[in-house]
Tab-separated table of C-alpha atoms in Angstrom:
chain	number	residue	atom	x	y	z
L	1	UNK	CA	-3.452	109.131	-95.055
L	2	UNK	CA	-2.798	111.611	-92.221
L	3	UNK	CA	-4.917	111.395	-89.078
L	4	UNK	CA	-6.556	114.775	-88.284
L	5	UNK	CA	-4.449	116.489	-90.958
L	6	UNK	CA	-3.147	120.042	-90.543
L	7	UNK	CA	-2.139	122.426	-93.314
L	8	UNK	CA	1.590	121.983	-92.713
L	9	UNK	CA	1.353	118.178	-92.561
L	10	UNK	CA	-0.330	118.058	-95.956
L	11	UNK	CA	2.503	120.064	-97.493
L	12	UNK	CA	5.271	118.119	-95.701
L	13	UNK	CA	6.246	121.155	-93.661
L	14	UNK	CA	6.934	119.595	-90.259
L	15	UNK	CA	7.166	122.692	-88.049
L	16	UNK	CA	5.764	122.523	-84.514
L	17	UNK	CA	2.681	124.441	-83.442
L	18	UNK	CA	4.750	125.930	-80.608
L	19	UNK	CA	7.120	127.535	-83.164
L	20	UNK	CA	4.447	129.225	-85.275
L	21	UNK	CA	2.956	132.651	-84.501
L	22	UNK	CA	-0.400	131.467	-85.854
L	23	UNK	CA	-2.771	128.622	-85.042
L	24	UNK	CA	-2.030	125.896	-87.601
L	25	UNK	CA	-5.378	125.092	-89.312
L	26	UNK	CA	-6.853	121.606	-89.476
L	27	UNK	CA	-8.051	120.569	-92.931
L	28	UNK	CA	-11.151	118.615	-91.862
L	29	UNK	CA	-12.399	120.534	-88.828
L	30	UNK	CA	-12.217	123.886	-87.065
L	31	UNK	CA	-9.664	124.910	-84.459
L	32	UNK	CA	-11.633	124.904	-81.157
L	33	UNK	CA	-10.679	128.498	-80.310
L	34	UNK	CA	-12.214	131.912	-80.996
L	35	UNK	CA	-10.852	135.353	-81.773
L	36	UNK	CA	-11.435	137.505	-78.684
L	37	UNK	CA	-11.495	141.235	-79.583
L	38	UNK	CA	-10.692	142.121	-75.961
L	39	UNK	CA	-7.178	140.706	-76.465
L	40	UNK	CA	-6.644	143.272	-79.229
L	41	UNK	CA	-8.049	146.059	-77.022
L	42	UNK	CA	-5.730	145.255	-74.091
L	43	UNK	CA	-2.685	144.429	-76.233
L	44	UNK	CA	0.455	146.564	-75.747
L	45	UNK	CA	0.720	146.631	-79.551
L	46	UNK	CA	-0.605	149.833	-81.106
L	47	UNK	CA	-1.359	147.846	-84.231
L	48	UNK	CA	-3.670	145.526	-82.293
L	49	UNK	CA	-5.333	148.516	-80.581
L	50	UNK	CA	-5.869	150.101	-83.976
L	51	UNK	CA	-7.381	146.897	-85.347
L	52	UNK	CA	-9.773	146.749	-82.395
L	53	UNK	CA	-10.851	150.317	-83.152
L	54	UNK	CA	-11.386	149.250	-86.745
L	55	UNK	CA	-13.725	146.445	-85.621
L	56	UNK	CA	-15.749	148.784	-83.418
L	57	UNK	CA	-15.884	151.645	-85.920
L	58	UNK	CA	-16.981	149.317	-88.717
L	59	UNK	CA	-19.725	147.772	-86.592
L	60	UNK	CA	-20.941	151.185	-85.416
L	61	UNK	CA	-21.029	152.213	-89.080
L	62	UNK	CA	-23.597	149.463	-89.632
L	63	UNK	CA	-25.654	151.053	-86.845
L	64	UNK	CA	-25.529	154.403	-88.587
L	65	UNK	CA	-26.411	152.784	-91.908
L	66	UNK	CA	-29.365	151.022	-90.263
L	67	UNK	CA	-31.051	154.394	-89.667
L	68	UNK	CA	-30.657	155.338	-93.341
L	69	UNK	CA	-31.124	152.027	-95.139
L	70	UNK	CA	-32.182	149.093	-92.977
L	71	UNK	CA	-31.984	146.516	-95.760
L	72	UNK	CA	-28.444	147.511	-96.750
L	73	UNK	CA	-27.189	147.292	-93.140
L	74	UNK	CA	-28.917	143.942	-92.590
L	75	UNK	CA	-27.465	142.574	-95.817
L	76	UNK	CA	-23.914	143.496	-94.788
L	77	UNK	CA	-24.318	142.078	-91.283
L	78	UNK	CA	-25.617	138.760	-92.606
L	79	UNK	CA	-22.713	138.565	-95.032
L	80	UNK	CA	-20.078	139.078	-92.324
L	81	UNK	CA	-21.700	136.813	-89.726
L	82	UNK	CA	-19.565	133.840	-90.833
L	83	UNK	CA	-15.874	133.635	-91.721
L	84	UNK	CA	-15.113	130.106	-92.922
L	85	UNK	CA	-11.610	131.020	-94.128
L	86	UNK	CA	-10.197	131.277	-90.577
L	87	UNK	CA	-11.541	127.856	-89.494
L	88	UNK	CA	-12.192	128.839	-85.857
L	89	UNK	CA	-14.967	127.323	-83.727
L	90	UNK	CA	-16.462	123.899	-83.249
L	91	UNK	CA	-17.682	122.975	-86.726
L	92	UNK	CA	-16.771	119.478	-87.913
L	93	UNK	CA	-17.427	120.481	-91.536
L	94	UNK	CA	-15.402	123.736	-91.742
L	95	UNK	CA	-18.612	125.586	-92.640
L	96	UNK	CA	-20.817	127.646	-90.351
L	97	UNK	CA	-24.296	129.035	-90.794
L	98	UNK	CA	-24.941	132.738	-91.310
L	99	UNK	CA	-27.524	134.578	-89.242
L	100	UNK	CA	-30.948	135.288	-90.722
L	101	UNK	CA	-32.796	138.540	-91.402
L	102	UNK	CA	-34.618	138.404	-88.065
L	103	UNK	CA	-31.503	138.127	-85.936
L	104	UNK	CA	-29.634	140.752	-87.986
L	105	UNK	CA	-32.531	143.150	-87.426
L	106	UNK	CA	-32.538	142.402	-83.673
L	107	UNK	CA	-28.815	143.109	-83.465
L	108	UNK	CA	-28.971	146.380	-85.370
L	109	UNK	CA	-32.117	147.476	-83.516
L	110	UNK	CA	-29.976	147.898	-80.395
L	111	UNK	CA	-28.734	151.115	-82.024
L	112	UNK	CA	-32.348	152.376	-81.873
L	113	UNK	CA	-33.565	150.746	-78.682
L	114	UNK	CA	-30.689	151.380	-76.268
L	115	UNK	CA	-30.195	155.142	-75.689
L	116	UNK	CA	-26.503	154.861	-74.707
L	117	UNK	CA	-25.688	152.825	-77.852
L	118	UNK	CA	-27.733	155.230	-79.936
L	119	UNK	CA	-25.600	158.131	-78.700
L	120	UNK	CA	-22.096	156.641	-78.665
L	121	UNK	CA	-22.243	153.218	-80.310
L	122	UNK	CA	-20.582	150.065	-78.973
L	123	UNK	CA	-17.171	150.055	-77.323
L	124	UNK	CA	-16.900	146.234	-77.219
L	125	UNK	CA	-18.569	143.942	-79.743
L	126	UNK	CA	-18.819	141.196	-77.101
L	127	UNK	CA	-21.569	143.192	-75.323
L	128	UNK	CA	-23.994	141.803	-77.914
L	129	UNK	CA	-23.841	138.459	-76.072
L	130	UNK	CA	-25.549	140.231	-73.149
L	131	UNK	CA	-28.247	141.814	-75.316
L	132	UNK	CA	-29.263	139.353	-78.045
L	133	UNK	CA	-30.522	135.796	-77.672
L	134	UNK	CA	-28.279	133.221	-79.428
L	135	UNK	CA	-25.539	135.766	-80.146
L	136	UNK	CA	-22.639	133.600	-79.014
L	137	UNK	CA	-18.851	133.613	-78.938
L	138	UNK	CA	-18.571	132.242	-82.473
L	139	UNK	CA	-20.496	135.266	-83.804
L	140	UNK	CA	-18.169	137.640	-81.939
L	141	UNK	CA	-15.215	135.817	-83.466
L	142	UNK	CA	-16.556	135.573	-87.031
L	143	UNK	CA	-17.730	139.189	-87.295
L	144	UNK	CA	-14.393	140.379	-85.880
L	145	UNK	CA	-12.462	138.210	-88.342
L	146	UNK	CA	-14.467	139.599	-91.249
L	147	UNK	CA	-13.724	143.181	-90.213
L	148	UNK	CA	-10.038	142.200	-89.891
L	149	UNK	CA	-9.955	140.182	-93.104
L	150	UNK	CA	-7.817	142.691	-95.017
L	151	UNK	CA	-5.169	142.514	-92.269
L	152	UNK	CA	-5.464	138.716	-92.041
L	153	UNK	CA	-4.852	138.404	-95.777
L	154	UNK	CA	-1.566	140.338	-95.495
L	155	UNK	CA	-0.621	138.407	-92.349
L	156	UNK	CA	-1.321	135.065	-94.066
L	157	UNK	CA	0.811	135.999	-97.067
L	158	UNK	CA	3.709	136.954	-94.736
L	159	UNK	CA	3.488	133.702	-92.769
L	160	UNK	CA	3.275	131.621	-95.963
L	161	UNK	CA	6.489	133.234	-97.182
L	162	UNK	CA	8.172	132.610	-93.813
L	163	UNK	CA	7.258	128.893	-93.675
L	164	UNK	CA	7.196	128.200	-97.429
L	165	UNK	CA	3.520	127.266	-97.330
L	166	UNK	CA	2.304	126.768	-100.924
L	167	UNK	CA	-0.337	129.210	-102.189
L	168	UNK	CA	-2.666	129.468	-105.159
L	169	UNK	CA	-4.311	132.387	-106.917
L	170	UNK	CA	-7.838	132.659	-105.510
L	171	UNK	CA	-10.639	135.194	-105.522
L	172	UNK	CA	-11.521	136.517	-102.098
L	173	UNK	CA	-14.026	139.089	-100.915
L	174	UNK	CA	-13.621	141.216	-97.793
L	175	UNK	CA	-15.230	144.245	-96.147
L	176	UNK	CA	-12.900	147.207	-96.576
L	177	UNK	CA	-13.052	149.229	-93.353
L	178	UNK	CA	-11.799	152.371	-95.151
L	179	UNK	CA	-14.244	152.505	-98.037
L	180	UNK	CA	-16.922	150.658	-95.957
L	181	UNK	CA	-17.679	148.471	-98.961
L	182	UNK	CA	-17.049	144.881	-100.006
L	183	UNK	CA	-13.977	144.484	-102.191
L	184	UNK	CA	-13.045	141.543	-104.458
L	185	UNK	CA	-9.413	140.693	-105.072
L	186	UNK	CA	-7.396	137.906	-106.677
L	187	UNK	CA	-4.547	136.947	-104.332
L	188	UNK	CA	-2.151	134.093	-103.669
L	189	UNK	CA	-3.331	132.354	-100.516
L	190	UNK	CA	-3.102	128.828	-99.059
L	191	UNK	CA	-5.944	126.570	-100.118
L	192	UNK	CA	-7.653	123.666	-98.393
L	193	UNK	CA	-6.768	120.674	-100.638
L	194	UNK	CA	-10.114	119.034	-99.880
L	195	UNK	CA	-12.543	121.909	-100.392
L	196	UNK	CA	-10.302	124.097	-102.619
L	197	UNK	CA	-11.355	127.056	-100.448
L	198	UNK	CA	-8.893	129.723	-99.322
L	199	UNK	CA	-7.408	129.659	-95.811
L	200	UNK	CA	-6.567	132.640	-93.608
L	201	UNK	CA	-4.142	132.312	-90.691
L	202	UNK	CA	-4.899	133.960	-87.336
L	203	UNK	CA	-2.303	135.029	-84.714
L	204	UNK	CA	-2.344	132.789	-81.631
L	205	UNK	CA	-2.169	135.824	-79.341
L	206	UNK	CA	-5.777	136.734	-80.256
L	207	UNK	CA	-7.370	133.381	-79.443
L	208	UNK	CA	-9.276	132.167	-76.399
L	209	UNK	CA	-11.693	129.321	-75.696
L	210	UNK	CA	-14.185	131.813	-74.245
L	211	UNK	CA	-14.218	135.614	-74.728
L	212	UNK	CA	-13.085	137.673	-71.735
L	213	UNK	CA	-16.514	139.358	-71.783
L	214	UNK	CA	-19.149	136.645	-71.924
L	215	UNK	CA	-22.681	135.904	-70.738
L	216	UNK	CA	-21.804	133.106	-68.294
L	217	UNK	CA	-19.236	135.280	-66.524
L	218	UNK	CA	-21.672	138.194	-66.440
L	219	UNK	CA	-24.357	135.952	-64.961
L	220	UNK	CA	-22.229	134.067	-62.439
L	221	UNK	CA	-19.958	136.843	-61.217
L	222	UNK	CA	-22.108	139.903	-61.582
L	223	UNK	CA	-25.849	139.579	-61.950
L	224	UNK	CA	-25.915	136.555	-59.637
L	225	UNK	CA	-25.851	138.950	-56.691
L	226	UNK	CA	-29.342	140.158	-57.592
L	227	UNK	CA	-32.094	139.636	-55.036
L	228	UNK	CA	-33.921	137.056	-57.148
L	229	UNK	CA	-30.861	134.837	-57.444
L	230	UNK	CA	-30.110	135.203	-53.758
L	231	UNK	CA	-33.665	134.085	-53.070
L	232	UNK	CA	-32.998	130.966	-55.131
L	233	UNK	CA	-35.298	131.965	-57.978
L	234	UNK	CA	-34.272	131.095	-61.509
L	235	UNK	CA	-34.273	133.937	-64.030
L	236	UNK	CA	-34.770	132.893	-67.685
L	237	UNK	CA	-31.965	134.060	-69.956
L	238	UNK	CA	-34.388	135.941	-72.198
L	239	UNK	CA	-35.517	138.023	-69.217
L	240	UNK	CA	-31.944	138.923	-68.358
L	241	UNK	CA	-31.261	140.013	-71.936
L	242	UNK	CA	-34.417	142.133	-71.934
L	243	UNK	CA	-33.407	143.649	-68.587
L	244	UNK	CA	-29.957	144.422	-69.982
L	245	UNK	CA	-31.410	146.273	-72.970
L	246	UNK	CA	-33.422	148.486	-70.597
L	247	UNK	CA	-30.578	148.852	-68.105
L	248	UNK	CA	-27.509	149.122	-70.319
L	249	UNK	CA	-25.619	150.861	-67.521
L	250	UNK	CA	-25.406	147.420	-65.866
L	251	UNK	CA	-23.461	146.132	-68.854
L	252	UNK	CA	-21.268	149.218	-68.876
L	253	UNK	CA	-20.436	148.649	-65.212
L	254	UNK	CA	-19.625	144.974	-65.920
L	255	UNK	CA	-17.376	145.919	-68.841
L	256	UNK	CA	-15.604	148.554	-66.771
L	257	UNK	CA	-14.928	146.029	-64.020
L	258	UNK	CA	-13.547	143.522	-66.563
L	259	UNK	CA	-11.355	146.256	-68.008
L	260	UNK	CA	-9.841	146.808	-64.570
L	261	UNK	CA	-9.074	143.068	-64.431
L	262	UNK	CA	-7.459	143.038	-67.879
L	263	UNK	CA	-4.092	141.801	-66.616
L	264	UNK	CA	-5.753	138.422	-66.002
L	265	UNK	CA	-6.963	138.189	-69.609
L	266	UNK	CA	-4.552	136.021	-71.574
L	267	UNK	CA	-4.769	134.056	-74.787
L	268	UNK	CA	-5.373	130.321	-74.480
L	269	UNK	CA	-2.755	127.906	-75.851
L	270	UNK	CA	-3.891	125.189	-78.224
L	271	UNK	CA	-2.434	122.643	-75.843
L	272	UNK	CA	-1.592	122.849	-72.136
L	273	UNK	CA	0.730	120.396	-70.443
L	274	UNK	CA	-0.430	118.815	-67.207
L	275	UNK	CA	1.592	119.930	-64.147
L	276	UNK	CA	4.346	117.727	-62.725
L	277	UNK	CA	2.221	116.864	-59.674
L	278	UNK	CA	-0.535	115.537	-61.945
L	279	UNK	CA	1.968	113.496	-63.948
L	280	UNK	CA	3.196	111.823	-60.747
L	281	UNK	CA	-0.388	111.016	-59.742
L	282	UNK	CA	-1.121	109.531	-63.152
L	283	UNK	CA	2.031	107.412	-63.012
L	284	UNK	CA	0.994	106.086	-59.595
L	285	UNK	CA	-2.470	105.253	-60.961
L	286	UNK	CA	-0.960	103.325	-63.875
L	287	UNK	CA	1.445	101.378	-61.670
L	288	UNK	CA	-1.476	100.301	-59.458
L	289	UNK	CA	-3.593	99.318	-62.451
L	290	UNK	CA	-3.941	95.550	-63.137
L	291	UNK	CA	-3.059	94.248	-66.582
L	292	UNK	CA	-5.745	92.907	-68.897
L	293	UNK	CA	-9.368	93.950	-69.265
L	294	UNK	CA	-10.747	93.209	-65.798
L	295	UNK	CA	-12.966	96.103	-64.664
L	296	UNK	CA	-12.104	97.844	-67.962
L	297	UNK	CA	-8.479	98.254	-66.889
L	298	UNK	CA	-7.425	98.493	-70.549
L	299	UNK	CA	-9.661	101.547	-71.077
L	300	UNK	CA	-8.424	103.090	-67.844
L	301	UNK	CA	-4.816	102.567	-68.975
L	302	UNK	CA	-5.584	104.473	-72.178
L	303	UNK	CA	-7.454	107.236	-70.319
L	304	UNK	CA	-4.527	107.893	-67.996
L	305	UNK	CA	-1.648	107.313	-70.414
L	306	UNK	CA	-3.047	109.556	-73.186
L	307	UNK	CA	-2.768	112.962	-71.411
L	308	UNK	CA	0.424	111.856	-69.680
L	309	UNK	CA	2.296	111.110	-72.922
L	310	UNK	CA	0.747	114.085	-74.738
L	311	UNK	CA	2.102	116.404	-72.019
L	312	UNK	CA	5.512	114.801	-71.580
L	313	UNK	CA	6.261	114.652	-75.314
L	314	UNK	CA	5.146	118.271	-75.966
L	315	UNK	CA	6.399	120.418	-77.669
L	316	UNK	CA	8.633	117.980	-79.576
L	317	UNK	CA	5.498	116.052	-80.611
L	318	UNK	CA	2.043	117.635	-81.067
L	319	UNK	CA	-0.711	115.241	-80.056
L	320	UNK	CA	-3.210	114.549	-82.863
L	321	UNK	CA	-5.833	112.242	-81.341
L	322	UNK	CA	-6.499	108.808	-79.857
L	323	UNK	CA	-8.166	106.245	-82.088
L	324	UNK	CA	-9.521	102.729	-81.908
L	325	UNK	CA	-9.485	100.033	-84.567
L	326	UNK	CA	-10.469	96.388	-84.660
L	327	UNK	CA	-8.077	93.770	-86.042
L	328	UNK	CA	-9.146	90.125	-86.243
L	329	UNK	CA	-11.890	90.811	-83.687
L	330	UNK	CA	-9.492	92.498	-81.250
L	331	UNK	CA	-9.943	96.169	-80.275
L	332	UNK	CA	-6.654	98.052	-80.567
L	333	UNK	CA	-6.085	101.536	-79.171
L	334	UNK	CA	-3.553	103.973	-80.579
L	335	UNK	CA	-2.291	107.445	-79.794
L	336	UNK	CA	-1.339	109.466	-82.884
L	337	UNK	CA	1.256	112.275	-82.763
L	338	UNK	CA	2.321	114.731	-85.463
L	339	UNK	CA	6.027	114.364	-86.238
L	340	UNK	CA	7.279	117.962	-86.011
L	341	UNK	CA	10.917	116.977	-86.784
L	342	UNK	CA	11.906	119.100	-83.790
L	343	UNK	CA	14.410	116.593	-82.365
L	344	UNK	CA	17.263	114.694	-83.981
L	345	UNK	CA	15.439	111.395	-83.382
L	346	UNK	CA	12.262	112.746	-84.990
L	347	UNK	CA	14.244	113.985	-87.970
L	348	UNK	CA	15.685	110.495	-88.454
L	349	UNK	CA	12.236	108.918	-88.094
L	350	UNK	CA	10.854	111.370	-90.677
L	351	UNK	CA	13.652	110.859	-93.202
L	352	UNK	CA	14.599	107.212	-92.677
L	353	UNK	CA	11.163	105.708	-91.928
L	354	UNK	CA	8.979	108.286	-93.751
L	355	UNK	CA	6.777	108.753	-90.699
L	356	UNK	CA	4.861	112.054	-90.868
L	357	UNK	CA	2.909	110.906	-87.853
L	358	UNK	CA	3.947	108.557	-85.074
L	359	UNK	CA	1.623	105.867	-83.816
L	360	UNK	CA	1.886	104.609	-80.242
L	361	UNK	CA	-0.065	101.405	-79.707
L	362	UNK	CA	-1.295	100.833	-76.153
L	363	UNK	CA	-1.218	97.330	-74.689
L	364	UNK	CA	-2.316	96.854	-71.098
L	365	UNK	CA	-1.190	93.244	-71.217
L	366	UNK	CA	0.960	91.277	-68.838
L	367	UNK	CA	3.101	90.144	-71.728
L	368	UNK	CA	3.301	91.621	-75.215
L	369	UNK	CA	3.421	88.943	-77.919
L	370	UNK	CA	4.702	88.618	-81.472
L	371	UNK	CA	1.062	88.744	-82.614
L	372	UNK	CA	0.803	92.267	-81.176
L	373	UNK	CA	3.996	93.308	-82.948
L	374	UNK	CA	2.860	91.850	-86.254
L	375	UNK	CA	-0.499	93.637	-85.986
L	376	UNK	CA	1.263	96.984	-85.583
L	377	UNK	CA	3.653	96.110	-88.398
L	378	UNK	CA	0.759	95.532	-90.826
L	379	UNK	CA	-0.866	98.788	-89.684
L	380	UNK	CA	2.363	100.725	-90.319
L	381	UNK	CA	2.370	99.321	-93.835
L	382	UNK	CA	-0.732	101.230	-94.688
L	383	UNK	CA	-0.490	104.594	-93.028
L	384	UNK	CA	2.378	105.586	-90.791
L	385	UNK	CA	5.680	104.890	-92.514
L	386	UNK	CA	7.979	102.279	-90.989
L	387	UNK	CA	8.236	103.418	-87.377
L	388	UNK	CA	5.956	102.641	-84.434
L	389	UNK	CA	5.953	102.305	-80.661
L	390	UNK	CA	4.214	99.817	-78.394
L	391	UNK	CA	3.576	100.996	-74.848
L	392	UNK	CA	2.944	98.075	-72.511
L	393	UNK	CA	3.312	97.151	-68.844
L	394	UNK	CA	6.297	94.776	-68.675
L	395	UNK	CA	9.496	94.164	-70.565
L	396	UNK	CA	8.933	92.036	-73.678
L	397	UNK	CA	10.057	88.373	-73.764
L	398	UNK	CA	13.295	87.769	-75.644
L	399	UNK	CA	11.547	86.093	-78.570
L	400	UNK	CA	9.327	89.174	-79.057
L	401	UNK	CA	12.302	91.523	-78.996
L	402	UNK	CA	14.036	89.237	-81.504
L	403	UNK	CA	10.922	89.491	-83.674
L	404	UNK	CA	11.294	93.299	-83.799
L	405	UNK	CA	14.961	92.860	-84.773
L	406	UNK	CA	13.931	90.451	-87.536
L	407	UNK	CA	11.396	92.977	-88.848
L	408	UNK	CA	14.118	95.600	-89.039
L	409	UNK	CA	16.557	93.196	-90.711
L	410	UNK	CA	14.005	91.954	-93.245
L	411	UNK	CA	11.756	94.961	-93.879
L	412	UNK	CA	13.601	97.907	-92.271
L	413	UNK	CA	10.679	98.384	-89.870
L	414	UNK	CA	11.450	99.875	-86.475
L	415	UNK	CA	9.066	98.988	-83.637
L	416	UNK	CA	10.147	100.076	-80.146
L	417	UNK	CA	8.628	98.527	-77.024
L	418	UNK	CA	8.433	100.721	-73.913
L	419	UNK	CA	7.144	99.567	-70.539
L	420	UNK	CA	6.335	100.865	-67.059
L	421	UNK	CA	10.023	101.285	-66.217
L	422	UNK	CA	10.493	103.551	-69.247
L	423	UNK	CA	7.374	105.482	-68.250
L	424	UNK	CA	8.803	105.984	-64.758
L	425	UNK	CA	12.016	107.342	-66.279
L	426	UNK	CA	10.068	109.689	-68.565
L	427	UNK	CA	8.147	111.029	-65.560
L	428	UNK	CA	11.386	111.579	-63.629
L	429	UNK	CA	12.861	113.502	-66.559
L	430	UNK	CA	9.621	115.498	-66.913
L	431	UNK	CA	9.831	116.394	-63.225
L	432	UNK	CA	13.481	117.415	-62.965
L	433	UNK	CA	13.492	119.291	-66.308
L	434	UNK	CA	17.153	118.402	-66.870
L	435	UNK	CA	16.347	116.615	-70.126
L	436	UNK	CA	13.290	115.944	-72.287
L	437	UNK	CA	11.135	112.796	-71.907
L	438	UNK	CA	11.558	112.152	-75.627
L	439	UNK	CA	15.224	111.430	-74.819
L	440	UNK	CA	13.995	108.220	-73.146
L	441	UNK	CA	12.504	107.131	-76.486
L	442	UNK	CA	15.759	108.127	-78.151
L	443	UNK	CA	17.638	105.923	-75.654
L	444	UNK	CA	15.408	102.958	-76.533
L	445	UNK	CA	15.993	103.626	-80.220
L	446	UNK	CA	19.779	103.665	-79.764
L	447	UNK	CA	19.619	100.402	-77.786
L	448	UNK	CA	17.431	98.874	-80.488
L	449	UNK	CA	19.763	99.907	-83.300
L	450	UNK	CA	22.760	98.506	-81.440
L	451	UNK	CA	20.985	95.150	-81.278
L	452	UNK	CA	20.249	95.170	-85.012
L	453	UNK	CA	22.653	93.459	-87.433
L	454	UNK	CA	25.034	95.862	-89.156
C-alpha cells in the first residue's frame, strides 16, 4: 500500500515533482491548486496567449448562442462546468458537481444584462466571480480546463512518452474550440487504477491556489474604499454582485489595475520550503522542548519537526503526509515521504530495501528503546519495504543500536536512529547550502553499514 499515492508511484516511476513540468496527480484526491487563466494571458509564450484567447472566444460563443438557443447554450455550459480528468481542486473523491440549469442561466444572462458584455463579451473569465453568486475559483479552473482539453490531451500524451507513464485506450469527449462542438475520440491516455477514469496532466506554470483576479482581492483591495465600508457598515456579498452587474465599469477598472500589476502574478509551487530563519527558530523550539508527553510535548515535537524535515529534505524527498497509528495501546506518529530516487542513497533504499516511500517515526522520548525499534520493524513488514528512520531526542543506548544491527544481520532490515545532534547538523547544512541535509542521513547510513557484520 502507498500512502497518498500519486500516478508515478503507482507505476514505479520515481521521478520528483520538482523535475516534472506538470503537477503529478494524486490517485485518491485532487491536487489543491487551480488553473488560473490570467497566467496564460500574461505568459511570454504566444502559445499560452493563444490558448487564453481560445478560452475567452469559446465562452463568448456561448453568449452568442444564448441569444439564439438558450437551452443549447445552457446545456453546453453545464457539461463543461466540471473537469474531473485534471484532478484540480479540493475534492476528496476526485469528482466534482456540475452546475444546475438555474446557475447556468444566471451566468449566460450576463451577456443580456450587462451592456458592456453584450457589446464586446468577456475579456477574462474570472470576472464571473464578481458577478455571479457561488461562481468560485474551481468553476473558473474547470471551465478553462474543458476549453483547453484538446491541448491538454496532446500535452498529456507528450509527457507520458517522456516519463514512460503507461497509458490505455480510452474514450474521451471534449469541446472542440474550432468546430464549437463536442467531439468524441478514442486515445491512449493514463488511467486512474482505482476508478479506471482517464487522467489529464496540467502544466505547473498555469496553477495557483487562488486566481489572480478574485472576489476577496476585489473586496479587500478595491471596493473596501467605498463609503459604506469606511463607515464600518457590512455589505452583503449578494449586494456587491448586484452592484457590479449594474456598474461593470468598476470591474473593468479593477481588472485593468490587476493587469498593470501582472509582474507580481506568479504560479504557486506545490510545496514551498520554509526560509532558513524559520528553520533556525524551529530547531531552537525543539531543543527547548521537554521529552515525553507533559503539556502535549510529543504533539508539539511532531508539529514543529514535520515542516522542518519536509523543507530540509526537499526536493530529494517529496513529503506525502503525517499519520498516526495505535500499536498495543500506544499512539505512534509517522512522517511519510515519497522516495523520488533522486539521490544515490535513495536509489539504494529503493533497490535494496524496496522502499517506494520512506517512513520516519517520531519519538519525543528521553531514551528510545528496543520496543520502539521492534514496533517500527513490524510496521515496515507490512507497508514500507525494509528501511525506516526513527527521529528521537537523544542518542540511543548501545543495546538499542545493537538491536538495529541484529535486525539487519537477521532480516536485512535497516532502521536508522537520528537525534537532536543530527537535526542540528541538518539545519546547519540547510543554512549554509554547501551540501544537502539528506547527506546527514546518508552519513548515518554509512556509519550504520560499517557497524554491520560483513
